[in-house]
XYZ file of N, CA, C and O in Angstrom:
784
model
N 2.133 -1.955 -16.763
C 1.318 -2.926 -17.146
C -0.246 -2.055 -16.757
O -0.635 -2.195 -16.153
N -1.196 -2.388 -17.813
C -2.449 -2.013 -17.722
C -2.812 -2.612 -16.459
O -3.227 -3.964 -16.373
N -3.896 -1.984 -15.723
C -4.510 -2.469 -14.685
C -5.551 -3.286 -15.239
O -6.974 -3.096 -16.233
N -6.073 -4.023 -14.391
C -6.875 -5.287 -15.034
C -8.433 -4.545 -14.099
O -8.685 -3.554 -13.459
N -9.688 -4.670 -15.124
C -11.061 -3.960 -14.876
C -11.419 -5.000 -14.269
O -12.143 -6.118 -14.950
N -12.283 -4.761 -13.329
C -12.673 -5.668 -12.252
C -14.286 -5.382 -12.008
O -14.241 -4.528 -10.844
N -15.000 -5.665 -11.793
C -16.914 -5.325 -12.078
C -17.243 -5.694 -10.547
O -17.770 -5.329 -10.377
N -16.528 -6.914 -10.605
C -17.338 -7.209 -8.945
C -15.991 -6.454 -8.304
O -15.364 -6.572 -7.982
N -17.083 -6.291 -6.662
C -16.247 -5.740 -5.712
C -15.700 -6.915 -4.841
O -15.442 -8.325 -5.089
N -13.739 -6.652 -4.317
C -13.015 -7.658 -3.568
C -13.315 -7.140 -2.583
O -12.675 -6.240 -2.150
N -13.328 -8.007 -1.531
C -13.504 -8.314 -0.182
C -11.944 -8.647 0.125
O -11.295 -9.356 0.035
N -11.004 -7.670 0.967
C -9.575 -8.047 1.500
C -9.585 -7.736 3.070
O -10.795 -7.034 3.522
N -8.517 -8.469 3.992
C -8.644 -7.726 5.050
C -8.229 -6.087 5.542
O -9.181 -5.925 6.691
N -6.841 -5.838 5.076
C -6.532 -4.539 5.250
C -6.224 -4.118 4.484
O -6.405 -3.599 3.058
N -5.762 -2.473 5.089
C -5.883 -1.370 4.118
C -4.677 -1.682 3.236
O -4.071 -1.054 2.009
N -3.392 -2.240 3.599
C -2.174 -3.030 2.790
C -2.403 -3.608 1.593
O -2.161 -3.640 0.624
N -3.192 -4.723 1.902
C -4.145 -5.310 0.892
C -4.403 -4.840 -0.286
O -4.385 -4.869 -1.328
N -5.576 -3.806 0.406
C -6.444 -2.565 -0.352
C -5.501 -2.087 -1.738
O -5.818 -2.051 -2.777
N -4.173 -1.748 -0.652
C -3.381 -0.311 -1.495
C -2.749 -1.557 -2.550
O -2.426 -1.656 -4.094
N -2.347 -2.757 -2.068
C -1.377 -3.907 -3.136
C -2.722 -4.304 -4.509
O -2.508 -4.591 -5.433
N -4.042 -4.293 -4.126
C -5.163 -4.869 -4.855
C -5.360 -3.427 -5.892
O -5.488 -3.561 -6.708
N -5.263 -2.887 -5.618
C -5.677 -1.383 -6.619
C -4.418 -1.254 -6.874
O -4.538 -0.541 -8.298
N -3.363 -1.306 -6.700
C -1.833 -1.066 -7.485
C -2.151 -2.098 -9.234
O -1.271 -2.105 -9.795
N -2.677 -3.275 -9.203
C -2.946 -4.414 -10.005
C -4.710 -3.726 -11.057
O -4.517 -4.594 -12.293
N -5.273 -3.152 -10.045
C -6.639 -3.441 -10.825
C -7.579 -2.080 -10.549
O -7.652 -1.725 -9.351
N -8.593 -1.770 -11.157
C -9.454 -0.973 -11.039
C -10.412 -1.855 -10.494
O -11.212 -2.535 -11.805
N -10.841 -1.419 -9.435
C -12.169 -2.372 -8.374
C -12.772 -1.364 -7.310
O -12.449 -0.773 -6.922
N -13.524 -2.041 -6.969
C -14.015 -1.481 -5.582
C -13.549 -2.537 -4.648
O -14.111 -3.435 -5.035
N -12.932 -2.024 -4.159
C -11.977 -2.880 -2.947
C -12.324 -2.608 -1.874
O -12.435 -1.649 -1.144
N -13.478 -3.470 -0.955
C -13.458 -2.809 0.408
C -12.768 -3.977 1.487
O -12.457 -5.598 1.410
N -12.298 -2.965 2.614
C -11.512 -4.077 3.667
C -11.987 -4.073 5.159
O -13.193 -3.433 5.112
N -12.084 -5.258 5.188
C -12.967 -5.718 6.589
C -12.476 -5.490 7.755
O -12.440 -5.513 9.207
N -11.137 -4.432 8.132
C -10.089 -4.184 8.843
C -10.014 -5.660 10.085
O -10.378 -5.285 11.017
N -9.596 -6.522 8.946
C -9.340 -7.834 10.193
C -10.448 -8.215 10.753
O -11.259 -8.386 9.789
N -10.368 -8.794 11.830
C -11.749 -8.804 12.616
C -12.492 -7.504 12.881
O -13.698 -8.359 13.495
N -12.056 -6.442 12.872
C -13.103 -5.717 12.748
C -14.266 -5.715 12.256
O -15.148 -5.071 12.278
N -14.468 -6.841 11.062
C -16.241 -7.223 10.733
C -16.764 -7.694 11.552
O -17.873 -7.736 11.178
N -16.529 -8.371 12.158
C -17.159 -9.027 13.163
C -18.167 -7.911 14.422
O -19.102 -8.433 14.851
N -17.651 -7.263 14.533
C -17.511 -6.047 15.659
C -18.560 -4.645 14.291
O -19.539 -4.372 14.888
N -17.865 -5.093 13.387
C -18.983 -3.947 12.610
C -19.721 -4.048 12.022
O -19.866 -4.088 10.595
N -21.210 -4.060 11.777
C -22.251 -4.295 11.277
C -22.813 -3.809 10.383
O -23.437 -4.322 9.192
N -21.682 -2.605 10.449
C -22.322 -1.422 8.879
C -21.573 -2.177 7.897
O -22.124 -2.176 6.460
N -20.403 -2.243 8.279
C -19.418 -3.010 7.108
C -20.215 -4.391 6.199
O -20.473 -3.939 5.182
N -20.425 -5.412 7.233
C -21.427 -6.664 7.053
C -22.480 -6.629 6.310
O -22.746 -6.629 4.895
N -23.670 -5.001 6.521
C -24.571 -4.626 5.916
C -24.107 -4.211 4.386
O -25.284 -4.447 3.452
N -23.276 -3.419 4.305
C -22.594 -2.653 2.933
C -22.344 -3.678 2.023
O -22.580 -3.873 0.926
N -21.401 -4.669 2.387
C -21.004 -5.839 1.828
C -22.213 -6.717 1.352
O -22.559 -7.435 0.035
N -23.470 -7.220 2.324
C -24.605 -7.736 1.714
C -25.533 -6.958 1.070
O -25.796 -7.886 -0.223
N -25.766 -5.749 0.671
C -26.027 -5.410 -0.247
C -25.296 -5.184 -1.475
O -26.272 -5.233 -2.428
N -23.916 -4.537 -1.443
C -23.187 -5.747 -2.893
C -23.328 -6.518 -3.320
O -23.508 -6.971 -4.665
N -24.026 -7.557 -2.707
C -23.696 -8.668 -2.760
C -25.237 -9.124 -3.654
O -25.821 -10.001 -4.297
N -26.500 -8.015 -3.029
C -27.774 -8.529 -4.051
C -27.728 -7.755 -5.551
O -28.075 -8.491 -6.593
N -26.144 -6.930 -5.961
C -26.204 -6.335 -7.633
C -25.562 -7.200 -7.762
O -25.184 -7.445 -9.388
N -24.219 -7.793 -7.429
C -23.047 -8.055 -7.727
C -22.841 -9.458 -7.292
O -22.376 -9.588 -5.871
N -21.849 -10.548 -7.919
C -21.312 -11.055 -7.194
C -20.063 -10.415 -5.780
O -19.602 -9.459 -6.404
N -19.539 -11.309 -5.350
C -18.288 -10.275 -4.404
C -17.143 -11.211 -4.214
O -16.850 -12.564 -4.555
N -16.023 -11.008 -4.988
C -14.644 -11.786 -4.788
C -14.106 -12.076 -3.292
O -13.980 -10.591 -3.055
N -13.584 -12.713 -3.090
C -13.089 -12.598 -1.248
C -11.710 -13.201 -1.064
O -11.568 -13.847 -2.149
N -10.937 -12.594 -0.994
C -9.221 -12.721 -1.548
C -9.042 -12.264 -0.011
O -8.514 -11.491 0.183
N -9.191 -12.791 0.966
C -8.900 -12.918 2.315
C -7.037 -13.288 2.699
O -6.733 -14.400 1.306
N -6.037 -13.698 3.617
C -4.984 -13.838 3.638
C -5.229 -15.622 3.906
O -6.687 -16.004 4.316
N -4.399 -16.393 3.682
C -4.558 -18.147 3.467
C -4.103 -18.430 4.768
O -4.218 -19.660 4.985
N -4.129 -17.796 5.708
C -3.621 -18.189 6.978
C -5.002 -18.557 7.800
O -6.479 -17.996 7.848
N -4.777 -18.518 9.197
C -5.902 -19.021 10.616
C -6.826 -17.688 10.096
O -8.263 -18.412 10.287
N -6.719 -16.677 10.462
C -7.323 -15.744 10.756
C -8.107 -15.241 9.270
O -8.891 -15.112 9.309
N -7.078 -15.482 8.366
C -7.861 -15.241 6.959
C -9.050 -15.725 6.618
O -10.477 -15.913 6.438
N -8.768 -17.377 7.121
C -9.747 -18.495 6.951
C -11.169 -17.860 7.708
O -12.336 -18.142 7.555
N -11.162 -17.607 9.014
C -11.713 -17.441 10.201
C -12.581 -15.984 9.282
O -13.664 -16.110 9.433
N -12.156 -14.936 8.706
C -13.417 -13.895 8.454
C -13.059 -14.437 6.935
O -14.288 -14.047 6.922
N -12.796 -14.985 6.578
C -13.570 -15.442 4.783
C -14.899 -16.660 5.537
O -15.891 -16.100 4.626
N -14.659 -17.310 6.361
C -15.855 -17.745 7.170
C -17.383 -17.390 7.892
O -18.227 -17.341 6.936
N -16.741 -16.003 8.391
C -17.831 -14.816 8.972
C -18.603 -14.419 7.718
O -19.573 -14.179 7.625
N -17.577 -14.265 6.652
C -18.430 -13.414 5.097
C -19.435 -14.574 4.391
O -20.531 -14.129 4.342
N -18.479 -15.773 4.194
C -19.592 -16.464 4.234
C -20.821 -16.924 4.335
O -21.759 -17.456 3.716
N -20.574 -17.470 5.613
C -22.323 -17.125 6.380
C -23.032 -15.999 6.341
O -24.315 -16.775 6.568
N -22.378 -15.406 5.968
C -24.153 -13.750 5.379
C -24.098 -13.422 4.378
O -24.978 -12.909 4.013
N -23.282 -14.240 3.807
C -23.867 -13.580 2.015
C -23.962 -15.364 1.362
O -23.744 -15.909 1.515
N -25.036 -15.110 0.595
C -25.376 -16.630 -0.205
C -24.035 -16.926 -0.849
O -23.701 -16.145 -1.607
N -24.486 -18.450 -0.959
C -22.984 -18.765 -1.641
C -22.783 -18.477 -2.997
O -21.815 -18.478 -4.137
N -23.744 -18.520 -3.473
C -24.063 -18.034 -4.923
C -23.618 -16.885 -5.994
O -23.637 -16.661 -6.630
N -23.144 -16.207 -4.617
C -22.845 -14.558 -4.656
C -21.224 -14.620 -4.426
O -21.274 -13.256 -4.457
N -20.348 -15.329 -4.488
C -19.709 -15.807 -3.798
C -18.267 -15.993 -4.805
O -18.475 -17.416 -5.631
N -17.402 -15.568 -5.044
C -15.994 -15.502 -5.585
C -15.299 -16.557 -4.177
O -14.534 -14.993 -3.999
N -14.764 -17.542 -4.424
C -13.971 -17.712 -3.426
C -12.708 -17.749 -4.226
O -12.385 -18.529 -4.977
N -11.311 -16.496 -3.708
C -9.883 -16.814 -4.372
C -9.211 -16.968 -3.493
O -8.916 -16.420 -2.248
N -7.776 -17.878 -3.652
C -7.216 -18.346 -2.336
C -5.533 -17.747 -3.101
O -5.756 -18.184 -4.180
N -4.657 -17.029 -2.137
C -3.543 -16.657 -2.443
C -2.352 -18.440 -2.082
O -3.676 -18.617 -1.372
N -1.363 -18.698 -2.537
C -1.398 -20.250 -2.158
C -0.500 -19.534 -0.661
O -0.305 -18.614 -0.849
N -0.259 -20.340 0.122
C 0.671 -20.559 1.397
C 2.027 -20.527 1.313
O 2.658 -21.986 0.733
N 2.257 -19.441 1.018
C 4.110 -19.366 0.594
C 3.999 -18.569 2.026
O 4.304 -17.192 2.307
N 5.066 -19.628 2.179
C 6.558 -18.829 3.499
C 7.127 -17.766 3.289
O 7.424 -17.243 2.315
N 7.182 -16.687 4.497
C 8.010 -15.501 4.368
C 7.235 -14.725 5.431
O 6.427 -15.060 6.228
N 7.575 -12.797 4.652
C 6.966 -11.945 5.309
C 6.832 -10.837 4.874
O 7.603 -10.383 4.401
N 5.699 -10.006 5.065
C 5.609 -9.007 4.794
C 6.918 -7.782 5.024
O 7.666 -8.282 6.090
N 7.531 -6.649 3.887
C 8.308 -6.478 3.471
C 8.320 -5.278 4.737
O 9.403 -4.952 5.742
N 6.937 -4.445 5.118
C 6.935 -3.922 6.253
C 7.024 -4.283 7.742
O 6.994 -3.272 8.830
N 6.894 -5.663 7.794
C 6.559 -5.928 8.851
C 8.115 -6.741 9.850
O 8.816 -6.959 8.828
N 8.250 -6.365 10.837
C 9.692 -6.946 11.598
C 9.474 -8.814 11.519
O 10.328 -8.827 12.062
N 8.493 -9.293 11.893
C 8.155 -10.887 12.093
C 7.011 -11.590 10.872
O 5.962 -10.470 11.321
N 7.348 -12.417 10.417
C 5.913 -13.039 10.293
C 4.929 -13.119 10.996
O 4.871 -12.873 11.987
N 4.025 -13.585 9.956
C 2.630 -14.287 11.012
C 2.801 -15.075 11.453
O 3.826 -15.952 11.616
N 1.672 -15.295 12.440
C 1.578 -16.697 13.313
C 2.197 -17.771 12.465
O 2.828 -18.911 13.028
N 1.488 -17.984 11.612
C 1.958 -19.253 10.639
C 2.704 -19.414 9.876
O 3.219 -20.307 9.148
N 3.096 -17.746 9.654
C 4.847 -17.547 8.859
C 4.250 -17.770 6.918
O 4.658 -17.591 6.804
N 2.833 -17.409 6.848
C 2.645 -17.740 5.389
C 2.671 -16.012 4.940
O 1.675 -14.686 5.852
N 2.917 -15.480 3.945
C 2.316 -14.295 3.316
C 1.240 -14.159 3.116
O 0.008 -14.910 2.384
N 0.726 -12.679 3.329
C -0.510 -12.351 2.724
C -0.952 -12.048 1.730
O -0.040 -12.093 1.215
N -2.142 -11.537 1.192
C -2.672 -11.361 -0.008
C -1.548 -9.314 -0.189
O -0.844 -9.110 -1.313
N -0.940 -8.867 0.434
C -0.280 -7.518 0.873
C 1.075 -8.576 0.334
O 1.682 -7.395 -0.333
N 1.772 -9.578 0.766
C 2.934 -9.835 0.578
C 3.001 -10.726 -0.895
O 3.892 -11.018 -1.367
N 1.899 -10.694 -1.429
C 1.939 -12.028 -2.613
C 2.264 -11.031 -3.687
O 2.185 -10.335 -4.135
N 2.748 -11.629 -4.575
C 3.095 -11.481 -5.716
C 2.363 -10.700 -6.625
O 1.377 -11.385 -6.806
N 2.773 -9.337 -7.083
C 1.380 -8.472 -8.188
C 1.365 -9.859 -9.266
O 0.037 -9.239 -9.546
N 2.255 -10.197 -9.903
C 1.520 -11.226 -11.000
C 1.186 -12.314 -11.155
O -0.002 -12.607 -11.668
N 1.060 -12.781 -9.815
C 0.519 -13.872 -9.341
C -0.707 -13.581 -8.365
O -1.718 -13.869 -9.664
N -1.428 -12.356 -7.687
C -2.340 -11.824 -7.826
C -3.580 -11.051 -9.202
O -4.502 -11.513 -9.433
N -2.142 -10.801 -10.012
C -3.119 -10.791 -11.622
C -4.082 -11.552 -12.165
O -4.521 -11.947 -12.698
N -3.008 -12.823 -11.871
C -3.477 -13.906 -12.758
C -4.639 -14.215 -11.803
O -5.232 -15.092 -12.469
N -5.094 -14.818 -10.645
C -6.113 -14.929 -10.350
C -7.290 -14.641 -10.321
O -8.033 -14.486 -10.148
N -7.168 -12.726 -10.313
C -7.729 -12.142 -10.940
C -8.275 -11.917 -12.262
O -9.703 -11.985 -12.829
N -7.405 -11.984 -13.106
C -7.676 -11.993 -14.703
C -9.070 -12.463 -15.605
O -9.262 -12.089 -16.034
N -9.330 -13.871 -14.507
C -10.467 -14.528 -15.145
C -12.029 -13.594 -14.654
O -12.811 -13.695 -15.502
N -12.045 -12.670 -13.714
C -12.880 -11.460 -13.982
C -12.767 -10.647 -14.451
O -13.055 -9.920 -13.775
N -11.718 -10.620 -15.196
C -11.965 -9.453 -15.536
C -12.601 -8.682 -17.164
O -12.907 -9.797 -17.662
N -12.843 -7.463 -16.856
C -14.154 -7.240 -17.699
C -13.494 -6.661 -19.270
O -12.954 -5.699 -19.127
N -13.445 -7.342 -20.069
C -12.906 -6.544 -21.542
C -13.485 -5.995 -22.193
O -13.144 -5.583 -23.375
N -15.259 -6.238 -22.052
C -16.181 -6.443 -23.356
C -16.390 -4.735 -23.137
O -16.042 -3.663 -22.472
N -16.659 -4.845 -24.289
C -17.220 -3.457 -24.932
C -18.458 -3.097 -24.135
O -18.790 -1.592 -24.095
N -19.438 -3.885 -24.023
C -20.268 -3.910 -23.562
C -20.231 -3.310 -21.520
O -21.140 -3.197 -20.751
N -19.435 -3.725 -20.714
C -18.708 -4.189 -19.822
C -18.441 -2.931 -19.117
O -18.773 -1.547 -19.126
N -17.303 -3.173 -18.331
C -16.883 -1.458 -17.371
C -16.508 -0.782 -17.985
O -16.280 0.746 -17.492
N -15.797 -0.497 -19.105
C -14.988 0.691 -19.934
C -16.049 1.254 -20.879
O -15.768 2.471 -20.626
N -17.616 0.810 -20.900
C -18.560 2.178 -21.483
C -19.179 2.349 -20.170
O -19.543 3.814 -20.247
N -18.918 1.778 -19.191
C -19.802 2.277 -17.457
C -19.149 3.649 -16.692
O -18.121 3.759 -16.776
N -19.965 4.862 -17.271
C -19.009 6.299 -16.147
C -18.708 5.712 -14.887
O -19.887 5.615 -14.284
N -18.061 6.361 -14.759
C -17.705 5.960 -13.232
C -18.136 7.830 -12.246
O -18.237 8.345 -12.938
N -18.972 7.149 -11.114
C -19.278 8.463 -10.211
C -17.907 8.452 -9.661
O -17.411 7.837 -8.941
N -17.417 9.903 -8.892
C -16.885 10.657 -9.028
C -16.666 11.239 -7.773
O -17.505 11.497 -7.212
N -15.389 11.549 -6.871
C -15.792 11.979 -5.680
C -15.968 13.693 -6.441
O -17.012 14.605 -5.053
N -15.824 13.956 -7.411
C -15.936 15.403 -8.074
C -17.536 15.891 -8.035
O -18.843 16.143 -7.039
N -18.478 14.492 -8.254
C -19.682 14.427 -8.727
C -20.051 14.018 -7.198
O -21.137 15.052 -6.864
N -19.997 13.895 -6.058
C -20.126 13.995 -4.641
C -20.230 15.259 -4.228
O -20.999 15.733 -3.368
N -19.156 15.480 -4.209
C -18.551 17.378 -3.877
C -19.821 18.062 -4.650
O -20.429 18.544 -3.525
N -20.153 18.167 -5.686
C -21.260 18.779 -6.678
C -22.825 18.590 -5.962
O -23.486 19.863 -6.303
N -22.652 17.199 -5.266
C -23.684 17.120 -5.041
C -23.947 17.293 -3.360
O -25.195 16.530 -3.146
N -23.439 17.503 -2.950
C -23.405 18.025 -1.041
C -23.300 16.878 -0.860
O -23.311 16.879 0.491
N -22.744 15.692 -1.289
C -22.299 14.565 -0.311
C -21.247 14.257 0.571
O -20.810 13.292 1.074
N -20.190 15.345 0.155
C -18.857 15.746 0.732
C -18.381 17.115 0.914
O -18.996 17.877 -0.468
N -17.583 17.752 1.403
C -17.037 18.873 1.695
C -18.188 19.840 1.850
O -17.837 21.307 1.867
N -19.845 19.887 2.552
C -20.945 20.248 2.656
C -21.535 20.299 4.575
O -20.897 19.271 4.388
N -21.345 21.473 4.916
C -21.683 21.433 6.572
C -22.700 20.242 7.088
O -22.679 19.277 7.470
N -23.860 19.846 5.733
C -24.650 18.787 5.870
C -24.729 18.264 5.375
O -25.737 16.209 4.798
N -23.563 17.486 5.137
C -22.803 16.086 4.246
C -23.042 14.875 4.314
O -23.474 13.716 3.227
N -22.690 14.503 5.750
C -23.551 13.782 6.236
C -24.511 13.223 6.375
O -25.276 12.104 6.807
N -25.505 14.122 6.767
C -26.987 13.858 6.627
C -27.537 13.449 5.181
O -28.584 13.174 5.181
N -26.644 14.293 4.805
C -27.275 13.569 3.237
C -26.985 12.287 2.566
O -27.307 11.944 2.148
N -25.276 11.658 2.761
C -25.104 10.862 2.632
C -26.113 9.590 3.022
O -26.402 8.611 3.175
N -26.539 10.026 4.364
C -27.593 9.377 5.387
C -28.793 9.273 4.733
O -29.440 7.778 4.150
N -29.761 10.080 3.534
C -30.614 9.810 3.054
C -30.485 8.927 1.813
O -31.152 8.094 1.486
N -29.052 9.396 1.339
C -28.797 8.341 -0.249
C -28.514 7.063 0.355
O -29.220 6.332 -0.354
N -27.691 6.910 1.417
C -27.824 5.160 1.829
C -28.649 4.507 2.551
O -29.123 3.063 1.867
N -30.245 4.997 2.798
C -31.607 4.823 3.208
C -32.331 4.574 2.066
O -32.854 3.572 1.948
N -32.016 5.285 0.923
C -33.010 5.324 -0.465
C -32.151 3.553 -1.247
O -32.679 3.326 -1.464
N -31.103 3.454 -1.203
C -30.056 2.597 -1.223
C -29.649 1.284 -0.682
O -29.711 0.101 -0.862
N -30.613 1.304 0.701
C -30.522 -0.017 1.325
C -29.646 -0.076 2.110
O -28.976 -1.366 2.352
N -28.602 1.062 2.188
C -27.358 0.951 2.741
C -27.222 1.279 4.222
O -28.126 1.719 4.734
N -26.545 0.921 5.212
C -25.932 1.317 6.701
C -25.649 3.065 6.795
O -25.269 3.273 5.903
N -26.548 3.542 7.770
C -26.737 4.797 8.353
C -24.896 4.935 8.537
O -24.658 4.268 9.112
N -24.546 6.732 8.502
C -23.644 7.012 8.969
C -21.937 6.412 8.584
O -20.966 6.020 8.257
N -22.195 6.234 6.762
C -21.370 5.867 6.085
C -20.478 6.291 5.293
O -21.197 7.459 5.441
N -19.267 5.993 5.554
C -18.417 7.532 4.993
C -18.007 7.696 3.510
O -19.282 6.914 2.687
N -18.038 8.690 3.125
C -18.253 8.952 1.539
C -17.457 8.258 0.990
O -17.987 7.563 0.021
N -16.079 7.765 1.208
C -15.539 6.858 0.205
C -15.987 5.507 0.337
O -16.410 4.721 -0.870
N -16.974 4.740 1.313
C -17.965 3.772 1.636
C -19.082 3.735 0.235
O -19.097 2.710 -0.440
N -19.885 4.499 0.597
C -21.086 5.135 -0.139
C -20.563 5.424 -1.494
O -21.123 4.919 -2.581
N -19.151 5.872 -1.981
C -18.881 6.058 -2.873
C -18.169 4.909 -4.146
O -19.083 4.504 -4.849
N -17.564 4.063 -3.215
C -17.567 2.795 -3.738
C -18.980 1.867 -4.137
O -18.970 1.031 -4.893
N -19.985 2.499 -2.927
C -21.360 1.426 -3.071
C -21.854 1.677 -4.548
O -23.023 0.907 -5.036
N -22.389 3.129 -4.608
C -22.800 3.574 -5.847
C -22.089 2.929 -6.971
O -23.077 3.542 -8.414
N -20.610 3.095 -6.817
C -20.618 2.423 -7.989
C -20.635 1.444 -8.374
O -20.535 1.061 -9.706
N -20.609 0.535 -7.482
C -21.327 -0.791 -7.486
C -23.128 -1.061 -7.961
O -23.483 -1.335 -9.303
N -23.633 -0.038 -7.104
C -25.108 -0.378 -7.660
C -25.614 0.646 -8.320
O -27.503 0.089 -8.924
N -24.818 1.644 -9.055
C -25.985 2.280 -9.822
C -25.219 3.255 -10.914
O -23.534 2.629 -10.868
N -25.508 2.718 -12.292
C -25.092 3.793 -13.304
C -25.195 5.198 -13.122
O -25.580 5.731 -12.120
N -23.914 5.655 -13.329
C -24.176 7.020 -13.629
C -25.157 8.211 -13.663
O -26.112 8.616 -13.062
N -26.111 7.717 -15.192
C -27.621 8.157 -15.306
C -28.033 8.087 -14.124
O -29.063 8.910 -13.855
N -28.021 6.819 -13.363
C -29.112 6.711 -12.077
C -29.114 7.155 -11.179
O -29.721 8.158 -10.428
N -27.359 6.834 -10.880
C -26.918 8.222 -9.780
C -27.529 9.846 -9.814
O -27.867 10.091 -8.837
N -27.500 10.256 -11.199
C -27.714 12.262 -10.972
C -29.040 11.712 -10.850
O -29.930 12.627 -10.197
N -29.920 11.162 -11.731
C -31.537 11.065 -11.258
C -31.959 10.682 -9.787
O -32.365 11.897 -9.345
N -30.912 10.009 -9.104
C -31.662 9.810 -7.824
C -31.215 11.563 -7.271
O -32.023 11.920 -6.028
N -30.121 12.012 -7.218
C -29.835 12.905 -6.522
C -30.477 14.552 -6.593
O -30.654 14.682 -6.013
N -31.133 14.312 -8.313
C -31.952 15.187 -8.811
C -33.489 15.352 -7.880
O -33.737 15.999 -7.470
N -33.535 14.088 -8.083
C -34.791 13.867 -6.921
C -34.791 14.293 -5.207
O -36.602 14.403 -4.658
N -33.770 14.312 -4.860
C -33.584 14.390 -3.232
C -33.301 16.234 -3.390
O -33.712 16.302 -1.921
N -33.337 16.874 -4.488
C -32.774 18.034 -4.032
C -34.671 18.899 -4.257
O -35.378 18.451 -4.888
C-alpha cells in the first residue's frame, strides 16, 4: 500500500513509534525521547520553530506518560498550531517488550498500522500543488553543501540553524527534518549559496 504523504510534522515519543509512523507515512517525524523533551530545551525549541511554519500533529501514547508528554508540548505551543490525535486505549503489549506498559495499553508502536493510517489519512496531502510537487531536500544535498561529512559540518549546521532560528548543536538529521518543513528546495539552495 502506498504511503500517506503528510505535510505536517508528527510528534511521537520514541524511536519505535517513529519507525512505525515511517512505515505508513512520508512525513517529518520528531521523537520526544519520552520524558527527554522535559530536559532537552533544544528539542522543544525545534518543535516551536516548526509550529511557526506549519501545524504540528501530536501522536503520543494513550497512557499516563503519553498524556504528561502531550500536556508539556501543548503548554509550549499555541493550541491553534496543534492537531491532537489519539490512539484508542487497547490492552496489550508491544512484541519487543517482555511486559506491558504500567497501564497495560498498547502505544503508538503497538497500534495496528491500518488504524494509525485511518487516523492520519484526513491530514494526507494528495493535491497537485501540495507535497507531491515539493522537491525534498536530501542527505545528498546536505553532503554537497558541507552540512554533513566534512570537518566543519557541525559549524556550518550551526550557522544554518541560527539563520532559521533553530537551536545550535542540532544534529544533521534533525536539521534536515526542519529545513524540509521550513524551506522549499530552491529557498534552501539560495540560503546555502549566500552562506558560501
